[in-house]
C-alpha positions as a printed NumPy array, in Angstrom:
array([[ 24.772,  -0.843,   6.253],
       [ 22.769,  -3.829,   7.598],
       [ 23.806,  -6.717,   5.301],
       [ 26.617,  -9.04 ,   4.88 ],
       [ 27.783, -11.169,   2.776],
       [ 29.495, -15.171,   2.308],
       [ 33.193, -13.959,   1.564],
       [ 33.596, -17.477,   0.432],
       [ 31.049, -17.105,  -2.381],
       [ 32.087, -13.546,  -2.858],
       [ 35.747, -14.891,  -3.887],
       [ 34.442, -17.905,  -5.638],
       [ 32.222, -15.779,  -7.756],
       [ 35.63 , -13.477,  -8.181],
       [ 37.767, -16.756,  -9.298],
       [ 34.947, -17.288, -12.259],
       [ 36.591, -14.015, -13.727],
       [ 40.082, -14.702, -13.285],
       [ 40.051, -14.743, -17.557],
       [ 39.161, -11.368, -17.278],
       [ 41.319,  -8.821, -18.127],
       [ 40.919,  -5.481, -15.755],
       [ 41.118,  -2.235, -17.24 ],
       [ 42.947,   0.814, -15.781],
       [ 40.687,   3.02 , -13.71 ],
       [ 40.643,   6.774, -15.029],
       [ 42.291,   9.518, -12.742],
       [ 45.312,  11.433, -12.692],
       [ 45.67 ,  10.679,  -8.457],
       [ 47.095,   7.014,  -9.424],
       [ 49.966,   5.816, -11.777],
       [ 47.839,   3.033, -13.41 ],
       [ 47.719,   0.531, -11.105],
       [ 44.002,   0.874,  -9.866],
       [ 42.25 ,  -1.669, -12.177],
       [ 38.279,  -3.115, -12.938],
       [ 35.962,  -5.165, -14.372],
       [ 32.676,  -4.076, -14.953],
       [ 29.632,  -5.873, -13.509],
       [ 27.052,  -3.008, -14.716],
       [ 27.409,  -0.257, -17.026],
       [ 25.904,   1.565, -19.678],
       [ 24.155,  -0.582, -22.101],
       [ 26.258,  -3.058, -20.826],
       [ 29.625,  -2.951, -22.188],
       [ 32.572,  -4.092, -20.273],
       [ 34.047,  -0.196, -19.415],
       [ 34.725,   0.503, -16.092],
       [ 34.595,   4.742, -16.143],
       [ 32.624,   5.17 , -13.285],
       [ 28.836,   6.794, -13.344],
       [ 28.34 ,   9.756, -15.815],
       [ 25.35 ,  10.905, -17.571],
       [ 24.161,   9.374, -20.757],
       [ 20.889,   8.658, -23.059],
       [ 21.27 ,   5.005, -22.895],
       [ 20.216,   2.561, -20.165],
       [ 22.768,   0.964, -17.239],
       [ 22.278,  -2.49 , -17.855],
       [ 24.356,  -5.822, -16.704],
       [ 27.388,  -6.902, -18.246],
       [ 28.321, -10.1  , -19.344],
       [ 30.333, -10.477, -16.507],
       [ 27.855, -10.233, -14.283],
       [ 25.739, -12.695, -16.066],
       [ 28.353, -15.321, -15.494],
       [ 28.269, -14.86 , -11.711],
       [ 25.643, -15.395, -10.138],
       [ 26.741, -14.539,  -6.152],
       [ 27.563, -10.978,  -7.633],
       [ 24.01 , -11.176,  -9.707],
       [ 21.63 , -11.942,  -7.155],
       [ 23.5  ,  -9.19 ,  -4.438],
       [ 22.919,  -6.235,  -6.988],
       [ 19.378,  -8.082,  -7.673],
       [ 18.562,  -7.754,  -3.361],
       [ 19.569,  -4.011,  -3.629],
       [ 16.428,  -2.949,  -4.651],
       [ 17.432,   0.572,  -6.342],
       [ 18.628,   1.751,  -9.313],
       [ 22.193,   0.526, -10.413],
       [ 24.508,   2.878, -12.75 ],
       [ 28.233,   1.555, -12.448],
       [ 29.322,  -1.271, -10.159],
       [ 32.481,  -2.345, -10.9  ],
       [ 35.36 ,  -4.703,  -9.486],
       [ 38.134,  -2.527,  -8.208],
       [ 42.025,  -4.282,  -7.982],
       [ 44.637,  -2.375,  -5.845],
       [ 48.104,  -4.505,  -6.148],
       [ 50.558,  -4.332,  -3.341],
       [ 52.127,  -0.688,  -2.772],
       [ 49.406,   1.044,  -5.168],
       [ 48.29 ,   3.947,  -4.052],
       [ 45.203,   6.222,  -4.997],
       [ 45.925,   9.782,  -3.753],
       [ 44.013,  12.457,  -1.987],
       [ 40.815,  13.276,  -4.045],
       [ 36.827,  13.614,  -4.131],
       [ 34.331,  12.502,  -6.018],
       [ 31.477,  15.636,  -5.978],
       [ 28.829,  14.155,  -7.779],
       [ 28.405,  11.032,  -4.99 ],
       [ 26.527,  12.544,  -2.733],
       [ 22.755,  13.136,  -1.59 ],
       [ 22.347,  16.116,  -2.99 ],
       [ 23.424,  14.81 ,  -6.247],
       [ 21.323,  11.491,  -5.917],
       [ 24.074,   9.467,  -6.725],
       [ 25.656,   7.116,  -3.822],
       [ 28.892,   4.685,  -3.599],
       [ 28.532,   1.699,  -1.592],
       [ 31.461,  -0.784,  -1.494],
       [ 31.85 ,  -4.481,  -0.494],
       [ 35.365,  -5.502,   0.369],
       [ 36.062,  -8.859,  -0.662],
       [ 39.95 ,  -9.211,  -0.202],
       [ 41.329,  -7.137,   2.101],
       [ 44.156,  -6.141,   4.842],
       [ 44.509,  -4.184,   8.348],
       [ 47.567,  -2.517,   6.314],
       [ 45.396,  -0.953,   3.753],
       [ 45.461,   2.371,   4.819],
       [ 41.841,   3.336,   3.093],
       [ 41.108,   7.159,   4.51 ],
       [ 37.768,   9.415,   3.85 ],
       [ 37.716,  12.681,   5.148],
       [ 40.812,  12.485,   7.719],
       [ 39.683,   8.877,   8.979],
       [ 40.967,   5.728,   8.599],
       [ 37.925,   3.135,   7.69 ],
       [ 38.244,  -0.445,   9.116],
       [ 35.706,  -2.199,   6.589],
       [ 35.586,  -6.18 ,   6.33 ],
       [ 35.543,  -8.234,   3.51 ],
       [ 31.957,  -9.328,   3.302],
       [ 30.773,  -5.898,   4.524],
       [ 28.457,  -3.535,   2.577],
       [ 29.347,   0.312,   3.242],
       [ 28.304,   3.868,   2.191],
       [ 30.931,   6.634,   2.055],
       [ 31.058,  10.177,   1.235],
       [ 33.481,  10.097,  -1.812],
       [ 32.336,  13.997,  -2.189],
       [ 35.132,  14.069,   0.554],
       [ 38.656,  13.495,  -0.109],
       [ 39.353,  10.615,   0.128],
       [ 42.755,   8.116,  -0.219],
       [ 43.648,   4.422,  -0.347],
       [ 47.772,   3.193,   0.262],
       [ 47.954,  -0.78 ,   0.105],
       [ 50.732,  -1.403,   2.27 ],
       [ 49.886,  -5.252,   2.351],
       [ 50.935,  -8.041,   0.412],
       [ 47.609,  -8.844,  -0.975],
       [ 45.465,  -7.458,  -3.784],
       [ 42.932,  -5.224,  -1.934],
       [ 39.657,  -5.836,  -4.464],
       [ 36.185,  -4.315,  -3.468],
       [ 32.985,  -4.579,  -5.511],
       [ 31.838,  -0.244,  -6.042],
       [ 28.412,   0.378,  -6.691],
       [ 27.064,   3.671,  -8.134],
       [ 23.18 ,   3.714,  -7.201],
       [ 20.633,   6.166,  -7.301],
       [ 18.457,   7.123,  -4.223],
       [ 14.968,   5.4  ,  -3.692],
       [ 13.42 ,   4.727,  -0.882],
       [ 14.924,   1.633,  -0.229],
       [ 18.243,   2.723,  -0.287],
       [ 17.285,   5.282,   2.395],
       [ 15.777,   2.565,   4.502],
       [ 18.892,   0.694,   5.068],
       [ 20.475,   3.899,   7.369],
       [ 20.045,   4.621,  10.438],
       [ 16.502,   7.234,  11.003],
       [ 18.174,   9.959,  12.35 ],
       [ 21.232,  10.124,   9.673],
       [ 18.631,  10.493,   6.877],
       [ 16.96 ,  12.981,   9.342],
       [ 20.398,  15.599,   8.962],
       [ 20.122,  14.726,   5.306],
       [ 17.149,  15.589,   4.556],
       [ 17.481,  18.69 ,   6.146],
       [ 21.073,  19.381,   3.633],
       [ 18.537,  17.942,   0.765],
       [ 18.085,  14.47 ,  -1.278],
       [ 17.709,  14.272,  -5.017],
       [ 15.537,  11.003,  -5.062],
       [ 15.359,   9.106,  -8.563],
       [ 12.539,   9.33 , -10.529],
       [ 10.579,   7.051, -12.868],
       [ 10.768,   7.807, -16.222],
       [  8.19 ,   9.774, -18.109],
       [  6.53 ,   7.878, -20.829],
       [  6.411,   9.935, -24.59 ],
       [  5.601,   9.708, -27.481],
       [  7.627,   9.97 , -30.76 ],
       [  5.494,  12.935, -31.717],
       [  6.131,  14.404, -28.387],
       [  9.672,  13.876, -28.029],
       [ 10.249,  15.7  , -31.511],
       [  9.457,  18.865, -29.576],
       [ 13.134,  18.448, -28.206],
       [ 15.493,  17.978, -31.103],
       [ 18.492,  19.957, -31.124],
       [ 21.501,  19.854, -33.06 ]])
């Protein structure tokens, strides 16, 4: 997608968090090795499960709060945010084949990612094909495809994920004619919330 970003500040932004401890990522297509830190997540709380549906707001973690590179990137993407997290992948891990169905247009939910450290031996494969994405880089794939990633470097490969929701900006940084063949498949496009009343929202309880 049409921006990029200062790997230098990217990493020094990372180094602020080197107190943090990152979290196992959930999954059975990994033996534990594929670690986060949250940036954004539901009302804020440093979990790193990706994007599922709740009742409470996605809001920025005090993580994010102390880094202010990582703060105003999310702030530029003008759409709404659900989980963006920092993924770790030490040397040799490896996240086997698997898909992620609810990131897709139809769903309304995309993942972008922006490698910050990363390696030509990183074997990182969506649907069949190897992706050759540079640190500094912001990308859309289609996790709703299977999808694998073998480090075979000596580096931790570490991208920042972000779950967002489908606005019109978001559609306005691809390419016309790629949003053409979606449309046609169908978008779910967020939606503003609908203001209510206490009275009116008692019409709805259930046990």
């Amino acid at each position: 997608l049409p921006r990029t970003y200062d790997v230098d500040r990217l990493v020094a932004d990372l180094q602020i968090l080197r107190d943090v401890k990152s979290a196992p990522q959930p999954g059975p297509y990994h033996a534990g090795e594929w670690t986060g830190i949250a940036l954004h997540s539901m009302v804020g709380k440093d979990s790193v499960f990706p994007s599922a549906a709740g009742m409470a707001r996605y809001e920025d973690t005090e993580n994010l709060k102390r880094t202010p590179y990582f703060k105003e990137i999310l702030d530029e993407l003008d759409c709404p945010k659900e989980v963006v997290r920092i993924l770790f992948l030490p040397p040799g891990g490896y996240i086997k084949d698997h898909f992620d169905f609810h990131t897709s247009f139809q769903f309304g939910l995309l993942r972008l990612h922006i490698p910050v450290i990363t390696d030509p031996n990183v074997a990182f494969v969506i649907d069949g094909e190897r992706m050759d994405w540079k640190a500094g880089e912001l990308w859309y794939g289609d996790f709703s495809k299977v999808h694998s990633v073998k480090n075979d470097s000596q580096i931790v490969r570490i991208h920042i994920v972000i779950d967002v929701q489908i606005n019109d900006f978001l559609l306005s940084l691809f390419p016309p004619d790629f949003i053409a063949k979606r449309r046609a498949e169908g978008i779910s496009m967020t939606q503003e919330p609908m203001p209510a009343s206490a009275t009116e929202l008692r019409r709805f309880a259930c046990d």
